[in-house]
């Protein structure tokens, strides 16, 4: 009897030791939630949506991707239709983008433990998911606020912030956002309250969280030479910002669709 009991206690003692080492730390799941801030207001947005749908479901073991769209006249708080999460919020840039983002995060709170990071790109962004996954593996699972480094000028000087075209959060910071959402939602529609500026102020100023920066390759107004610009792409880049300014919507649709097509063929 003694020979049987001793190995059992040794076995459970070893298990308890290794479990205690992991207590209080986040475990890597290798899966991430992508919430794409989207809208149907402009024709060019259809090109962005079609582009995302070509690759957003290619890596289900690492990424679960949803468009997040707003409808203030919905009879329900939220609903899933295909790969779209509809939330009952106003469809606007400010405060609409922030409001629907936090609403979507609230919807996913019961499942948040399934994911390592929550990524919030705009639908106009093109994301190379394999390169993004490599970047995520370098990030801490807690206290992580990541995105592209951006600046804007004020009367007091230049202010640094994390760009909202594609930012990344660890799930503890998502819980923080939701728990203190009163500081982030329903803000007056002024430039200083755009979602990326408000979020950077919340994390960097209020909570003293230092961001992790990732590269952004901007293709704004560089559509004419897209077949040549690719030579400038950094090897590890995963985020492209696509926005053709100063043209009417039909022309913008044509040009931005062309850029998305080129990037898809190049990376996927």
Coordinates of C-alpha atoms in Angstrom, one line a residue:
X1 CA 0.0 0.0 0.0
X2 CA 2.8 2.4 0.9
X3 CA 4.5 1.8 -2.5
X4 CA 1.2 2.9 -4.3
X5 CA 0.4 6.0 -2.2
X6 CA 3.8 7.6 -2.3
X7 CA 4.0 7.9 -6.1
X8 CA 0.5 9.3 -6.2
X9 CA 1.4 12.1 -3.7
X10 CA 4.6 12.8 -5.6
X11 CA 2.6 13.1 -8.9
X12 CA 0.0 15.5 -7.4
X13 CA 2.7 17.4 -5.7
X14 CA 4.5 18.0 -9.0
X15 CA 1.2 19.1 -10.6
X16 CA 0.5 21.5 -7.8
X17 CA 4.0 23.0 -8.2
X18 CA 3.7 23.7 -11.9
X19 CA 0.2 25.1 -11.5
X20 CA 1.4 27.4 -8.8
X21 CA 4.0 28.7 -11.2
X22 CA 1.3 29.7 -13.6
X23 CA -1.0 31.2 -11.0
X24 CA -1.9 34.8 -11.7
X25 CA -0.4 34.9 -15.2
X26 CA -2.2 34.9 -18.5
X27 CA -1.9 31.8 -20.7
X28 CA -1.3 32.1 -24.4
X29 CA -4.1 30.8 -26.5
X30 CA -2.6 31.7 -29.9
X31 CA -6.0 33.0 -31.0
X32 CA -6.9 36.7 -31.4
X33 CA -10.1 38.6 -31.9
X34 CA -10.3 41.2 -34.7
X35 CA -13.1 43.8 -34.5
X36 CA -13.1 45.7 -37.8
X37 CA -14.8 49.1 -37.4
X38 CA -17.0 49.2 -40.5
X39 CA -19.7 51.2 -42.2
X40 CA -21.8 51.1 -45.4
X41 CA -22.0 54.9 -45.8
X42 CA -19.6 55.3 -48.8
X43 CA -19.3 53.4 -52.0
X44 CA -15.5 52.9 -51.4
X45 CA -16.3 51.1 -48.2
X46 CA -17.6 48.2 -50.3
X47 CA -14.2 47.8 -51.8
X48 CA -12.7 47.6 -48.3
X49 CA -15.3 45.1 -47.1
X50 CA -14.8 42.9 -50.2
X51 CA -11.0 43.0 -49.6
X52 CA -11.2 41.9 -46.0
X53 CA -13.6 39.0 -46.8
X54 CA -10.9 37.6 -49.1
X55 CA -8.5 36.9 -46.3
X56 CA -10.1 37.5 -42.9
X57 CA -11.3 33.9 -42.5
X58 CA -8.2 32.2 -43.8
X59 CA -6.5 31.6 -40.4
X60 CA -9.3 30.5 -38.0
X61 CA -6.9 28.9 -35.6
X62 CA -5.2 32.3 -34.9
X63 CA -7.8 35.0 -35.8
X64 CA -11.6 35.4 -35.4
X65 CA -12.7 38.4 -37.4
X66 CA -15.9 40.4 -37.3
X67 CA -17.0 43.6 -39.0
X68 CA -18.6 45.9 -36.4
X69 CA -21.4 48.1 -37.9
X70 CA -23.9 50.4 -36.3
X71 CA -27.7 50.8 -36.6
X72 CA -29.3 53.1 -34.0
X73 CA -32.8 51.9 -35.0
X74 CA -32.3 48.3 -34.2
X75 CA -35.0 46.7 -32.0
X76 CA -32.3 44.7 -30.2
X77 CA -29.0 45.6 -28.5
X78 CA -26.9 43.7 -30.9
X79 CA -27.1 40.9 -33.4
X80 CA -24.8 38.7 -35.5
X81 CA -25.5 38.5 -39.2
X82 CA -23.0 36.4 -41.2
X83 CA -19.6 37.9 -40.3
X84 CA -21.0 41.2 -39.1
X85 CA -21.8 42.2 -35.5
X86 CA -24.5 44.9 -35.6
X87 CA -24.7 47.1 -32.5
X88 CA -27.3 49.6 -31.6
X89 CA -25.2 52.8 -31.9
X90 CA -25.1 55.9 -34.0
X91 CA -23.1 55.4 -37.3
X92 CA -20.7 58.3 -37.1
X93 CA -16.9 59.0 -36.9
X94 CA -17.2 60.7 -33.5
X95 CA -18.4 59.5 -31.1
X96 CA -19.7 56.6 -33.2
X97 CA -16.5 54.7 -33.8
X98 CA -15.6 54.6 -30.2
X99 CA -19.1 53.8 -29.0
X100 CA -19.6 50.8 -31.3
X101 CA -16.1 49.5 -30.5
X102 CA -16.7 49.4 -26.8
X103 CA -20.2 48.0 -27.4
X104 CA -18.7 45.2 -29.4
X105 CA -16.1 44.6 -26.7
X106 CA -19.0 44.3 -24.2
X107 CA -20.6 41.7 -26.4
X108 CA -17.5 39.6 -26.4
X109 CA -16.7 39.9 -22.7
X110 CA -18.0 36.4 -21.9
X111 CA -15.6 34.9 -24.4
X112 CA -12.6 37.2 -23.8
X113 CA -10.6 34.5 -22.1
X114 CA -10.4 32.6 -25.4
X115 CA -8.2 35.3 -26.9
X116 CA -4.7 36.7 -26.4
X117 CA -5.3 40.1 -28.0
X118 CA -8.1 42.2 -29.4
X119 CA -7.2 44.0 -32.6
X120 CA -9.3 46.9 -33.8
X121 CA -8.5 47.9 -37.4
X122 CA -10.6 50.2 -39.6
X123 CA -12.1 48.6 -42.7
X124 CA -9.9 50.8 -44.9
X125 CA -6.8 49.1 -43.5
X126 CA -5.2 46.2 -45.2
X127 CA -3.7 43.7 -42.8
X128 CA -1.2 40.9 -43.5
X129 CA -2.4 38.4 -40.9
X130 CA 0.7 36.1 -40.9
X131 CA 2.9 39.1 -40.2
X132 CA 0.5 40.4 -37.6
X133 CA 0.7 37.1 -35.8
X134 CA 4.5 37.2 -35.7
X135 CA 4.3 40.7 -34.2
X136 CA 1.7 39.6 -31.6
X137 CA 4.1 36.8 -30.4
X138 CA 6.5 39.5 -29.2
X139 CA 3.9 41.4 -27.1
X140 CA 3.2 40.9 -23.4
X141 CA -0.2 39.3 -22.6
X142 CA -1.0 42.0 -20.0
X143 CA -0.9 45.8 -20.1
X144 CA -0.5 45.9 -23.8
X145 CA -1.6 48.9 -25.9
X146 CA 0.0 48.8 -29.4
X147 CA -0.4 50.7 -32.6
X148 CA 1.2 53.1 -35.1
X149 CA 2.9 56.2 -33.7
X150 CA 1.1 59.4 -34.7
X151 CA 1.2 63.1 -33.9
X152 CA -1.0 66.1 -34.0
X153 CA -0.4 69.7 -33.3
X154 CA -2.0 71.8 -30.6
X155 CA -1.5 75.3 -29.2
X156 CA 0.7 73.7 -26.5
X157 CA 2.9 71.8 -29.0
X158 CA 2.9 68.4 -30.6
X159 CA 1.0 65.5 -29.0
X160 CA 1.9 61.9 -29.5
X161 CA -0.8 59.3 -29.8
X162 CA -1.5 55.8 -31.0
X163 CA -3.2 55.8 -34.4
X164 CA -6.7 54.3 -34.6
X165 CA -6.4 52.6 -38.0
X166 CA -5.2 49.4 -36.4
X167 CA -4.6 49.2 -32.6
X168 CA -4.0 46.2 -30.4
X169 CA -5.1 45.6 -26.8
X170 CA -4.5 42.8 -24.3
X171 CA -7.7 41.6 -22.8
X172 CA -7.0 43.1 -19.3
X173 CA -7.0 46.6 -21.0
X174 CA -10.3 45.7 -22.8
X175 CA -11.8 45.0 -19.3
X176 CA -10.4 48.3 -18.2
X177 CA -12.0 50.2 -21.1
X178 CA -15.4 48.6 -20.6
X179 CA -15.3 49.1 -16.8
X180 CA -14.5 52.8 -17.2
X181 CA -16.4 53.4 -20.5
X182 CA -18.1 56.5 -19.1
X183 CA -14.8 58.4 -19.8
X184 CA -14.8 57.2 -23.4
X185 CA -18.4 57.0 -24.9
X186 CA -20.9 59.7 -25.9
X187 CA -18.1 62.3 -26.1
X188 CA -18.7 65.6 -27.9
X189 CA -18.0 65.4 -31.6
X190 CA -14.8 67.4 -31.7
X191 CA -11.4 66.4 -33.2
X192 CA -9.8 65.9 -29.7
X193 CA -12.4 63.2 -29.0
X194 CA -11.8 61.1 -32.1
X195 CA -11.5 57.5 -31.0
X196 CA -7.7 57.2 -31.3
X197 CA -7.0 60.5 -29.5
X198 CA -9.5 59.7 -26.7
X199 CA -8.2 56.2 -26.3
X200 CA -4.5 57.4 -26.2
X201 CA -5.5 60.0 -23.6
X202 CA -7.2 57.3 -21.6
X203 CA -4.4 54.8 -21.5
X204 CA -1.3 57.0 -21.8
X205 CA -2.3 60.0 -19.7
X206 CA -4.9 58.7 -17.2
X207 CA -3.4 55.2 -16.7
X208 CA 0.2 55.9 -17.6
X209 CA 0.5 52.9 -20.0
X210 CA 3.4 53.1 -22.4
X211 CA 2.4 52.0 -25.9
X212 CA 4.2 49.5 -28.1
X213 CA 4.5 50.8 -31.6
X214 CA 4.3 48.9 -34.9
X215 CA 5.0 50.2 -38.4
X216 CA 2.3 51.6 -40.6
X217 CA 2.8 51.8 -44.3
X218 CA 0.6 54.6 -45.6
X219 CA -0.7 54.4 -49.2
X220 CA -2.7 57.6 -49.0
X221 CA -2.6 59.2 -52.4
X222 CA 0.2 56.9 -53.6
X223 CA -2.0 54.9 -55.8
X224 CA -0.5 56.0 -59.1
X225 CA 2.7 54.0 -58.6
X226 CA 1.5 51.1 -56.5
X227 CA 3.4 48.6 -58.6
X228 CA 6.6 50.5 -57.7
X229 CA 5.9 51.4 -54.2
X230 CA 6.0 47.7 -53.1
X231 CA 9.8 47.9 -53.2
X232 CA 9.6 50.1 -50.1
X233 CA 7.5 47.7 -48.0
X234 CA 9.4 46.6 -44.9
X235 CA 9.7 42.9 -44.7
X236 CA 7.7 42.6 -41.4
X237 CA 5.1 45.2 -42.2
X238 CA 1.5 44.0 -41.5
X239 CA -0.6 47.2 -41.6
X240 CA -1.3 49.3 -44.6
X241 CA -3.5 52.5 -44.5
X242 CA -5.4 53.0 -47.7
X243 CA -7.2 56.3 -48.3
X244 CA -7.3 58.3 -51.5
X245 CA -8.1 61.9 -50.6
X246 CA -9.6 64.8 -52.7
X247 CA -11.5 62.6 -55.2
X248 CA -15.2 61.9 -55.5
X249 CA -16.5 58.6 -54.0
X250 CA -16.8 56.7 -57.3
X251 CA -13.2 57.5 -58.3
X252 CA -12.1 56.7 -54.7
X253 CA -13.8 53.3 -54.9
X254 CA -12.0 52.4 -58.1
X255 CA -8.6 53.5 -56.9
X256 CA -8.8 52.0 -53.4
X257 CA -10.2 48.7 -54.9
X258 CA -7.1 48.6 -57.1
X259 CA -4.7 49.1 -54.2
X260 CA -6.5 46.4 -52.1
X261 CA -6.3 44.0 -55.1
X262 CA -2.6 44.6 -55.5
X263 CA -1.9 44.0 -51.8
X264 CA -4.0 40.9 -51.8
X265 CA -2.2 39.4 -54.8
X266 CA 1.2 40.4 -53.3
X267 CA 0.7 38.9 -49.8
X268 CA -1.9 36.2 -50.1

